[in-house]
Amino acid sequence: MFEKNPGASVEGTVSTVVFHNEENGWSVLRLHNGKKQFTAVGTVPGVAPGERLSLTGSWISHPSYGEQLKAEEVHRLTPVGRDAIYEYLAFGAVKGVGPALAQAMTDAFGDETLEVLENRPEELTKLKGISPKRAKSISEDFKRRTGLRRLMEFLTQAGLRPVLAARLYRSYGPDALDALRDNPYILTAATVGADFFEADKLALELGFEGDSNERVEAAVLFELRYNSQNGHTFIPKTKLVAATDQLIQCGTEAVSTALDMLEEGGLIVSQPLAELEAIYLRELYEAEESVASRIRALASAPLYSSGRFQSLLEAVEREQGITYAESQREAVSAAAGNRVMILTGGPGTGKTTCLRGIAALYDRLGLKVSYAAPTGRAAKRMTELIGEEAYTIHRLLGASMDEETGATYFQKDMDDPLDCDAVILDETSMVDISLMAALLNAMPASCRLVMVGDADQLPPVGPGNVFADMIRSGVVTTIRLTEIFRQAQESGIVRSAHEINLGHIEALGKNGKDYFFLKRPLAERTAETVVELMSRRLPEKMGIDPSRIQVLSPTRKREAGTENLNRLLQTALNPAAPEKQETTFGTWTFREGDRIMQIRNNYDVVWKQQGTNELGTGIFNGDLGVIRTVDKQRESVTLDFDGRISEYPFEMLGDLEPAWAVTVHKAQGSEYPAVILSVADVPKTLMTRSLLYTAVTRARDLLILVGDPETVSSMAMNDRRQRRYSALRMRLNREV
C-alpha cells in the first residue's frame, strides 16, 4: 500500500475518528487515499472527518489493531478544488452541512466554496432552502471550527494543552489567536484555566520581557488564585510582594506597580486589616463583605423569646416519641426564636434528632423550608434523615455556566429569590465564602437560616473558614452539643472520633464490634491489606458487598494513596475481561463496572432518573457513580449516578476519576456503611487531627483503620490547623 519504513510520508483524508483525547489531542484515525484505507495514530488536536492530512512517521505493528502509521509530524492540508472541498464538507466538518448541501455548495461556488463560507455567507441564500439565518449559522460554525483548529495547532506547537483552545475561543471568539499573541497571560484567566507557568513559557518564547507589566500582573493574580485554593480569602501585601518576586524574580518595585494597576483596573482590592494590608481578588472581597453584612442583619433581628414555644415543643416530642435533652431543647427553641443560628456537635451528640425537631417545629409554624447541603451525597443523606427532599446548594440556586465566559452563575439571587421562609443547611463546615455569599444573596429578606455542622471537621476546600469564623465571632446564636448519648457510647466509631478530638491515642488501639485497627507499619503492606479486605475478607467473612465499602486515604500520591490503591482495587475487583469494554483517557483506564467520581461541577449534563421519565441537568463535584457501558462506536460511556443515568462522550472523561479509593477531602459530607481507612506514609502537611477525625466520622456501621500506628498517633496529637487568611470574623464584629 505504502512504503513501510521510518520517515514515511503519506497523505490521506480522515474517514473515521476512532479515538480522540480532548485533553492532549492524541488520536487514532482511519484515513483513505483513493481506494486504500490505513490507520494512523498521533497528536492531531480537534481532528474531524473529511480533513485532509499530511503525515510523516513510521509504520508499526500493533498487537490488536494491526499495521498503523505512528505519526511524528502532522500537517493539515486545506482542501483545494471542488472535489476535495466536497469531500471535506460531506463528511460533516461543518454543523448543518451534509452530502446534499455540500454538493449544492460546490456546484454553485466551486473552488471558492470555503471563501464564501468564511467571508461571503450571504451568497449561500442563493441555494434552495437556505435562509439568511441558516446561512449565518453555517458560516459561524465554519469560522468557529476553523479558528479552533488554528488555536489548537498553535497551542500544540507551543507544547500547551489543546483543550485550552475551546475555553479561549469561548471568551475571545474569532479574535482569540490574536489576543493570545498580544498577551499570552490571558491563558491564566479563571475561565481558561491554564497554569501560570504554561502561559509564562509561551510569553517568554514570544519575546515578552521578564518584568513586563503583563507578566508581573499575571504573576500577582496567579499567587492570589493559587492561595485561594489553599483556603485564603486574602494575602498580606508584604507576603504577596515577596512571593511574586520569588516566583518570577522581577523586583519588588515592579510588583508594587502591578498591584496599583490591578487595583485601578478593579481586579483586586486592598484594605487595611489590623496591622497589615490585605490584598483580595475583588470577587472574594465582595463575597466576604456580603456574607458579613447579611449575617449581621439576620443576627440583629431575633424573632421571639424561646419561652413561647414550650407547647409546640411538647407537641413535637409527642409526635416523634422522644423527650429532648436540655441541650436539644435549647437548640430547637433557638431555631424558632432566631433568624439565624448554628447547631454544632460531634457524632452521637444528637444533631440529627435536633434537625428533625427543628423541621417538625417549622412545619407546625407553617414555614416553607428549603433543605440544602454542599454535596450530592450529603443532600441525599439529609433527605434520608429528615424525610424531606434536600438539594445541593448549586441545584437549589439553579447553578449554570455562562456560555460566553465559562463562569458559574446562579439563577436564584436577590432579583429572583428562593421561594421559602427558612433554609436548613447541613454540613456547613464544607461551605466556602463564595458559595455562602450566593446562598445568602438568594434568600428572601425575611428568611431564616439554620446552619448545622461539625466544627471539628476539615475546613472547606475553597476559600474562607465560614463556619468556624461565625462560631468564633459570637455574633450568631450557637448551640454546641457535647453529651454523647447512651446508644452512641456503645459505638467504637463514635468513641474513636471523640478520643481523637481529645488527643487520647491509647484508645485508638482498642478494637470493638464496629471498629478495628490493623497495624501495618509499611505502606506496601498497608496497600496489600486494604485490597485484601475489600476484595476478599469483608465479603467472605462478614458478608459485606464491596459496593457498600469505601476506601479512604489522606493522600493521592505514594504507595498507600488513592492513585495506587485505585489501580490495585480495579485489578482485584473489576479486572479486564473479553466481555467488558474499556477505554483509556489520560492516565486512567475506564472499564464497564468501574466505580467513578465526578471531579468538577458540570451544570449542563443531562440525566434521566432510572425507571422514570424524569429528566434533569447537572452532575457535581464529588458525585459517585458506576460505568454501565463503554460504546467505542459512539465514543461514549453510560454512567449511573445513584439512579441518574447520563451519557458522556469520551472527551468528557477528564471530568471523572476512579473512586474505588478517594481522598478524605473528597469524602467530606458523605457517610458510608463501611470505611477502610488507609493511613501510611502520609505527607506532613496532611498529618492533622482534623483530617483523621473527618475520615473516622465518614463511617456509619464499620470502620477498619489500616496503617502505621506512629502515623495515626502523630495525626491524633497534631491539633495544628493551617492558618487561613480570612477577615469574616472581624467583619462580623465590625472590626473592619
PDB file of N, CA, C and O in Angstrom, residues 588-642:
ATOM      1  N   TRP A 588      -5.766   7.079  33.050  1.00  0.00           N
ATOM      2  CA  TRP A 588      -6.707   6.108  33.614  1.00  0.00           C
ATOM      3  C   TRP A 588      -7.334   5.245  32.534  1.00  0.00           C
ATOM      4  O   TRP A 588      -7.601   5.711  31.423  1.00  0.00           O
ATOM      5  N   THR A 589      -7.592   3.997  32.887  1.00  0.00           N
ATOM      6  CA  THR A 589      -8.407   3.114  32.059  1.00  0.00           C
ATOM      7  C   THR A 589      -9.785   3.038  32.686  1.00  0.00           C
ATOM      8  O   THR A 589      -9.927   2.713  33.872  1.00  0.00           O
ATOM      9  N   PHE A 590     -10.819   3.368  31.913  1.00  0.00           N
ATOM     10  CA  PHE A 590     -12.201   3.325  32.387  1.00  0.00           C
ATOM     11  C   PHE A 590     -12.872   2.079  31.811  1.00  0.00           C
ATOM     12  O   PHE A 590     -12.922   1.909  30.591  1.00  0.00           O
ATOM     13  N   ARG A 591     -13.392   1.240  32.694  1.00  0.00           N
ATOM     14  CA  ARG A 591     -13.907  -0.072  32.303  1.00  0.00           C
ATOM     15  C   ARG A 591     -15.351  -0.232  32.779  1.00  0.00           C
ATOM     16  O   ARG A 591     -15.733   0.314  33.825  1.00  0.00           O
ATOM     17  N   GLU A 592     -16.141  -0.954  32.008  1.00  0.00           N
ATOM     18  CA  GLU A 592     -17.506  -1.243  32.445  1.00  0.00           C
ATOM     19  C   GLU A 592     -17.478  -1.895  33.821  1.00  0.00           C
ATOM     20  O   GLU A 592     -16.722  -2.832  34.065  1.00  0.00           O
ATOM     21  N   GLY A 593     -18.302  -1.371  34.738  1.00  0.00           N
ATOM     22  CA  GLY A 593     -18.323  -1.875  36.106  1.00  0.00           C
ATOM     23  C   GLY A 593     -17.484  -1.075  37.074  1.00  0.00           C
ATOM     24  O   GLY A 593     -17.557  -1.284  38.290  1.00  0.00           O
ATOM     25  N   ASP A 594     -16.686  -0.125  36.571  1.00  0.00           N
ATOM     26  CA  ASP A 594     -15.829   0.683  37.438  1.00  0.00           C
ATOM     27  C   ASP A 594     -16.652   1.661  38.279  1.00  0.00           C
ATOM     28  O   ASP A 594     -17.643   2.230  37.808  1.00  0.00           O
ATOM     29  N   ARG A 595     -16.186   1.883  39.504  1.00  0.00           N
ATOM     30  CA  ARG A 595     -16.739   2.937  40.350  1.00  0.00           C
ATOM     31  C   ARG A 595     -15.980   4.226  40.031  1.00  0.00           C
ATOM     32  O   ARG A 595     -14.750   4.242  40.006  1.00  0.00           O
ATOM     33  N   ILE A 596     -16.727   5.318  39.794  1.00  0.00           N
ATOM     34  CA  ILE A 596     -16.080   6.577  39.401  1.00  0.00           C
ATOM     35  C   ILE A 596     -16.655   7.741  40.215  1.00  0.00           C
ATOM     36  O   ILE A 596     -17.706   7.637  40.827  1.00  0.00           O
ATOM     37  N   MET A 597     -15.904   8.843  40.193  1.00  0.00           N
ATOM     38  CA  MET A 597     -16.352  10.070  40.859  1.00  0.00           C
ATOM     39  C   MET A 597     -16.233  11.247  39.902  1.00  0.00           C
ATOM     40  O   MET A 597     -15.254  11.373  39.178  1.00  0.00           O
ATOM     41  N   GLN A 598     -17.267  12.103  39.896  1.00  0.00           N
ATOM     42  CA  GLN A 598     -17.203  13.367  39.168  1.00  0.00           C
ATOM     43  C   GLN A 598     -16.282  14.308  39.939  1.00  0.00           C
ATOM     44  O   GLN A 598     -16.407  14.456  41.159  1.00  0.00           O
ATOM     45  N   ILE A 599     -15.335  14.961  39.263  1.00  0.00           N
ATOM     46  CA  ILE A 599     -14.353  15.782  39.976  1.00  0.00           C
ATOM     47  C   ILE A 599     -14.486  17.271  39.673  1.00  0.00           C
ATOM     48  O   ILE A 599     -13.694  18.066  40.164  1.00  0.00           O
ATOM     49  N   ARG A 600     -15.485  17.655  38.885  1.00  0.00           N
ATOM     50  CA  ARG A 600     -15.760  19.088  38.717  1.00  0.00           C
ATOM     51  C   ARG A 600     -17.239  19.269  38.415  1.00  0.00           C
ATOM     52  O   ARG A 600     -17.894  18.369  37.885  1.00  0.00           O
ATOM     53  N   ASN A 601     -17.765  20.423  38.780  1.00  0.00           N
ATOM     54  CA  ASN A 601     -19.177  20.698  38.536  1.00  0.00           C
ATOM     55  C   ASN A 601     -19.447  20.820  37.039  1.00  0.00           C
ATOM     56  O   ASN A 601     -18.702  21.486  36.320  1.00  0.00           O
ATOM     57  N   ASN A 602     -20.499  20.151  36.590  1.00  0.00           N
ATOM     58  CA  ASN A 602     -20.946  20.291  35.208  1.00  0.00           C
ATOM     59  C   ASN A 602     -22.457  20.491  35.253  1.00  0.00           C
ATOM     60  O   ASN A 602     -23.208  19.564  35.533  1.00  0.00           O
ATOM     61  N   TYR A 603     -22.871  21.722  35.009  1.00  0.00           N
ATOM     62  CA  TYR A 603     -24.269  22.083  35.195  1.00  0.00           C
ATOM     63  C   TYR A 603     -25.151  21.681  34.026  1.00  0.00           C
ATOM     64  O   TYR A 603     -26.375  21.693  34.138  1.00  0.00           O
ATOM     65  N   ASP A 604     -24.536  21.330  32.907  1.00  0.00           N
ATOM     66  CA  ASP A 604     -25.304  21.122  31.686  1.00  0.00           C
ATOM     67  C   ASP A 604     -25.512  19.654  31.326  1.00  0.00           C
ATOM     68  O   ASP A 604     -26.214  19.347  30.365  1.00  0.00           O
ATOM     69  N   VAL A 605     -24.894  18.739  32.073  1.00  0.00           N
ATOM     70  CA  VAL A 605     -25.069  17.310  31.777  1.00  0.00           C
ATOM     71  C   VAL A 605     -26.538  16.926  31.983  1.00  0.00           C
ATOM     72  O   VAL A 605     -27.130  17.215  33.024  1.00  0.00           O
ATOM     73  N   VAL A 606     -27.100  16.269  30.979  1.00  0.00           N
ATOM     74  CA  VAL A 606     -28.498  15.819  31.084  1.00  0.00           C
ATOM     75  C   VAL A 606     -28.518  14.394  31.631  1.00  0.00           C
ATOM     76  O   VAL A 606     -27.741  13.547  31.212  1.00  0.00           O
ATOM     77  N   TRP A 607     -29.407  14.129  32.599  1.00  0.00           N
ATOM     78  CA  TRP A 607     -29.559  12.777  33.129  1.00  0.00           C
ATOM     79  C   TRP A 607     -31.034  12.406  33.184  1.00  0.00           C
ATOM     80  O   TRP A 607     -31.911  13.274  33.215  1.00  0.00           O
ATOM     81  N   LYS A 608     -31.273  11.102  33.181  1.00  0.00           N
ATOM     82  CA  LYS A 608     -32.639  10.578  33.287  1.00  0.00           C
ATOM     83  C   LYS A 608     -32.715   9.681  34.506  1.00  0.00           C
ATOM     84  O   LYS A 608     -31.851   8.820  34.706  1.00  0.00           O
ATOM     85  N   GLN A 609     -33.739   9.898  35.325  1.00  0.00           N
ATOM     86  CA  GLN A 609     -33.900   9.073  36.521  1.00  0.00           C
ATOM     87  C   GLN A 609     -34.298   7.661  36.115  1.00  0.00           C
ATOM     88  O   GLN A 609     -35.249   7.466  35.361  1.00  0.00           O
ATOM     89  N   GLN A 610     -33.542   6.687  36.600  1.00  0.00           N
ATOM     90  CA  GLN A 610     -33.786   5.296  36.234  1.00  0.00           C
ATOM     91  C   GLN A 610     -35.201   4.869  36.623  1.00  0.00           C
ATOM     92  O   GLN A 610     -35.666   5.131  37.726  1.00  0.00           O
ATOM     93  N   GLY A 611     -35.891   4.242  35.689  1.00  0.00           N
ATOM     94  CA  GLY A 611     -37.229   3.733  35.957  1.00  0.00           C
ATOM     95  C   GLY A 611     -38.332   4.753  35.809  1.00  0.00           C
ATOM     96  O   GLY A 611     -39.507   4.440  36.015  1.00  0.00           O
ATOM     97  N   THR A 612     -37.984   6.010  35.471  1.00  0.00           N
ATOM     98  CA  THR A 612     -38.996   7.050  35.284  1.00  0.00           C
ATOM     99  C   THR A 612     -38.645   7.832  34.027  1.00  0.00           C
ATOM    100  O   THR A 612     -37.632   7.602  33.375  1.00  0.00           O
ATOM    101  N   ASN A 613     -39.505   8.786  33.698  1.00  0.00           N
ATOM    102  CA  ASN A 613     -39.225   9.687  32.575  1.00  0.00           C
ATOM    103  C   ASN A 613     -38.689  11.027  33.055  1.00  0.00           C
ATOM    104  O   ASN A 613     -38.590  11.975  32.273  1.00  0.00           O
ATOM    105  N   GLU A 614     -38.363  11.107  34.344  1.00  0.00           N
ATOM    106  CA  GLU A 614     -37.865  12.368  34.891  1.00  0.00           C
ATOM    107  C   GLU A 614     -36.498  12.700  34.311  1.00  0.00           C
ATOM    108  O   GLU A 614     -35.581  11.885  34.327  1.00  0.00           O
ATOM    109  N   LEU A 615     -36.374  13.928  33.801  1.00  0.00           N
ATOM    110  CA  LEU A 615     -35.109  14.415  33.269  1.00  0.00           C
ATOM    111  C   LEU A 615     -34.584  15.531  34.163  1.00  0.00           C
ATOM    112  O   LEU A 615     -35.357  16.268  34.784  1.00  0.00           O
ATOM    113  N   GLY A 616     -33.280  15.655  34.224  1.00  0.00           N
ATOM    114  CA  GLY A 616     -32.673  16.723  34.998  1.00  0.00           C
ATOM    115  C   GLY A 616     -31.324  17.077  34.418  1.00  0.00           C
ATOM    116  O   GLY A 616     -30.840  16.430  33.479  1.00  0.00           O
ATOM    117  N   THR A 617     -30.713  18.112  34.945  1.00  0.00           N
ATOM    118  CA  THR A 617     -29.382  18.511  34.494  1.00  0.00           C
ATOM    119  C   THR A 617     -28.474  18.730  35.698  1.00  0.00           C
ATOM    120  O   THR A 617     -28.929  19.090  36.774  1.00  0.00           O
ATOM    121  N   GLY A 618     -27.189  18.495  35.478  1.00  0.00           N
ATOM    122  CA  GLY A 618     -26.186  18.784  36.492  1.00  0.00           C
ATOM    123  C   GLY A 618     -25.657  17.560  37.206  1.00  0.00           C
ATOM    124  O   GLY A 618     -26.407  16.824  37.839  1.00  0.00           O
ATOM    125  N   ILE A 619     -24.363  17.309  37.044  1.00  0.00           N
ATOM    126  CA  ILE A 619     -23.627  16.332  37.851  1.00  0.00           C
ATOM    127  C   ILE A 619     -22.495  17.124  38.501  1.00  0.00           C
ATOM    128  O   ILE A 619     -21.796  17.873  37.826  1.00  0.00           O
ATOM    129  N   PHE A 620     -22.317  16.919  39.821  1.00  0.00           N
ATOM    130  CA  PHE A 620     -21.465  17.837  40.561  1.00  0.00           C
ATOM    131  C   PHE A 620     -20.257  17.156  41.194  1.00  0.00           C
ATOM    132  O   PHE A 620     -20.246  15.946  41.428  1.00  0.00           O
ATOM    133  N   ASN A 621     -19.271  17.977  41.475  1.00  0.00           N
ATOM    134  CA  ASN A 621     -18.023  17.540  42.094  1.00  0.00           C
ATOM    135  C   ASN A 621     -18.313  16.681  43.323  1.00  0.00           C
ATOM    136  O   ASN A 621     -19.002  17.110  44.239  1.00  0.00           O
ATOM    137  N   GLY A 622     -17.777  15.447  43.327  1.00  0.00           N
ATOM    138  CA  GLY A 622     -17.973  14.545  44.455  1.00  0.00           C
ATOM    139  C   GLY A 622     -19.060  13.498  44.244  1.00  0.00           C
ATOM    140  O   GLY A 622     -19.161  12.553  45.033  1.00  0.00           O
ATOM    141  N   ASP A 623     -19.873  13.631  43.189  1.00  0.00           N
ATOM    142  CA  ASP A 623     -20.912  12.631  42.920  1.00  0.00           C
ATOM    143  C   ASP A 623     -20.263  11.304  42.523  1.00  0.00           C
ATOM    144  O   ASP A 623     -19.373  11.269  41.666  1.00  0.00           O
ATOM    145  N   LEU A 624     -20.719  10.218  43.143  1.00  0.00           N
ATOM    146  CA  LEU A 624     -20.199   8.886  42.847  1.00  0.00           C
ATOM    147  C   LEU A 624     -21.108   8.167  41.865  1.00  0.00           C
ATOM    148  O   LEU A 624     -22.336   8.319  41.907  1.00  0.00           O
ATOM    149  N   GLY A 625     -20.517   7.357  40.990  1.00  0.00           N
ATOM    150  CA  GLY A 625     -21.309   6.606  40.027  1.00  0.00           C
ATOM    151  C   GLY A 625     -20.606   5.338  39.599  1.00  0.00           C
ATOM    152  O   GLY A 625     -19.529   4.988  40.098  1.00  0.00           O
ATOM    153  N   VAL A 626     -21.235   4.634  38.668  1.00  0.00           N
ATOM    154  CA  VAL A 626     -20.701   3.385  38.125  1.00  0.00           C
ATOM    155  C   VAL A 626     -20.788   3.445  36.606  1.00  0.00           C
ATOM    156  O   VAL A 626     -21.769   3.960  36.052  1.00  0.00           O
ATOM    157  N   ILE A 627     -19.758   2.953  35.925  1.00  0.00           N
ATOM    158  CA  ILE A 627     -19.782   2.878  34.460  1.00  0.00           C
ATOM    159  C   ILE A 627     -20.610   1.657  34.054  1.00  0.00           C
ATOM    160  O   ILE A 627     -20.248   0.528  34.380  1.00  0.00           O
ATOM    161  N   ARG A 628     -21.704   1.897  33.365  1.00  0.00           N
ATOM    162  CA  ARG A 628     -22.560   0.790  32.912  1.00  0.00           C
ATOM    163  C   ARG A 628     -22.111   0.251  31.553  1.00  0.00           C
ATOM    164  O   ARG A 628     -22.043  -0.958  31.359  1.00  0.00           O
ATOM    165  N   THR A 629     -21.839   1.149  30.607  1.00  0.00           N
ATOM    166  CA  THR A 629     -21.408   0.681  29.282  1.00  0.00           C
ATOM    167  C   THR A 629     -20.315   1.595  28.735  1.00  0.00           C
ATOM    168  O   THR A 629     -20.259   2.783  29.062  1.00  0.00           O
ATOM    169  N   VAL A 630     -19.451   1.022  27.917  1.00  0.00           N
ATOM    170  CA  VAL A 630     -18.468   1.772  27.140  1.00  0.00           C
ATOM    171  C   VAL A 630     -18.738   1.437  25.679  1.00  0.00           C
ATOM    172  O   VAL A 630     -18.624   0.281  25.270  1.00  0.00           O
ATOM    173  N   ASP A 631     -19.143   2.439  24.896  1.00  0.00           N
ATOM    174  CA  ASP A 631     -19.507   2.232  23.496  1.00  0.00           C
ATOM    175  C   ASP A 631     -18.443   2.892  22.621  1.00  0.00           C
ATOM    176  O   ASP A 631     -18.406   4.109  22.469  1.00  0.00           O
ATOM    177  N   LYS A 632     -17.564   2.069  22.026  1.00  0.00           N
ATOM    178  CA  LYS A 632     -16.469   2.623  21.228  1.00  0.00           C
ATOM    179  C   LYS A 632     -16.955   3.170  19.891  1.00  0.00           C
ATOM    180  O   LYS A 632     -16.342   4.085  19.343  1.00  0.00           O
ATOM    181  N   GLN A 633     -18.034   2.627  19.383  1.00  0.00           N
ATOM    182  CA  GLN A 633     -18.551   3.148  18.122  1.00  0.00           C
ATOM    183  C   GLN A 633     -19.121   4.547  18.305  1.00  0.00           C
ATOM    184  O   GLN A 633     -18.864   5.443  17.523  1.00  0.00           O
ATOM    185  N   ARG A 634     -19.897   4.720  19.365  1.00  0.00           N
ATOM    186  CA  ARG A 634     -20.478   6.032  19.665  1.00  0.00           C
ATOM    187  C   ARG A 634     -19.497   6.934  20.409  1.00  0.00           C
ATOM    188  O   ARG A 634     -19.768   8.115  20.614  1.00  0.00           O
ATOM    189  N   GLU A 635     -18.355   6.336  20.823  1.00  0.00           N
ATOM    190  CA  GLU A 635     -17.343   7.051  21.593  1.00  0.00           C
ATOM    191  C   GLU A 635     -17.963   7.715  22.815  1.00  0.00           C
ATOM    192  O   GLU A 635     -17.851   8.918  23.052  1.00  0.00           O
ATOM    193  N   SER A 636     -18.657   6.886  23.607  1.00  0.00           N
ATOM    194  CA  SER A 636     -19.322   7.416  24.792  1.00  0.00           C
ATOM    195  C   SER A 636     -19.395   6.346  25.873  1.00  0.00           C
ATOM    196  O   SER A 636     -19.240   5.150  25.603  1.00  0.00           O
ATOM    197  N   VAL A 637     -19.603   6.800  27.102  1.00  0.00           N
ATOM    198  CA  VAL A 637     -19.824   5.893  28.226  1.00  0.00           C
ATOM    199  C   VAL A 637     -21.165   6.244  28.859  1.00  0.00           C
ATOM    200  O   VAL A 637     -21.570   7.412  28.889  1.00  0.00           O
ATOM    201  N   THR A 638     -21.862   5.220  29.349  1.00  0.00           N
ATOM    202  CA  THR A 638     -23.106   5.427  30.082  1.00  0.00           C
ATOM    203  C   THR A 638     -22.807   5.275  31.564  1.00  0.00           C
ATOM    204  O   THR A 638     -22.217   4.282  31.991  1.00  0.00           O
ATOM    205  N   LEU A 639     -23.211   6.274  32.350  1.00  0.00           N
ATOM    206  CA  LEU A 639     -22.887   6.338  33.770  1.00  0.00           C
ATOM    207  C   LEU A 639     -24.163   6.316  34.600  1.00  0.00           C
ATOM    208  O   LEU A 639     -25.196   6.871  34.197  1.00  0.00           O
ATOM    209  N   ASP A 640     -24.068   5.693  35.765  1.00  0.00           N
ATOM    210  CA  ASP A 640     -25.190   5.621  36.699  1.00  0.00           C
ATOM    211  C   ASP A 640     -24.774   6.311  37.994  1.00  0.00           C
ATOM    212  O   ASP A 640     -23.983   5.787  38.769  1.00  0.00           O
ATOM    213  N   PHE A 641     -25.295   7.524  38.217  1.00  0.00           N
ATOM    214  CA  PHE A 641     -25.030   8.261  39.450  1.00  0.00           C
ATOM    215  C   PHE A 641     -26.230   8.089  40.387  1.00  0.00           C
ATOM    216  O   PHE A 641     -27.170   8.881  40.365  1.00  0.00           O
ATOM    217  N   ASP A 642     -26.214   7.026  41.177  1.00  0.00           N
ATOM    218  CA  ASP A 642     -27.313   6.770  42.120  1.00  0.00           C
ATOM    219  C   ASP A 642     -28.668   6.834  41.431  1.00  0.00           C
ATOM    220  O   ASP A 642     -29.610   7.470  41.927  1.00  0.00           O
TER     221      ASP A 642
END
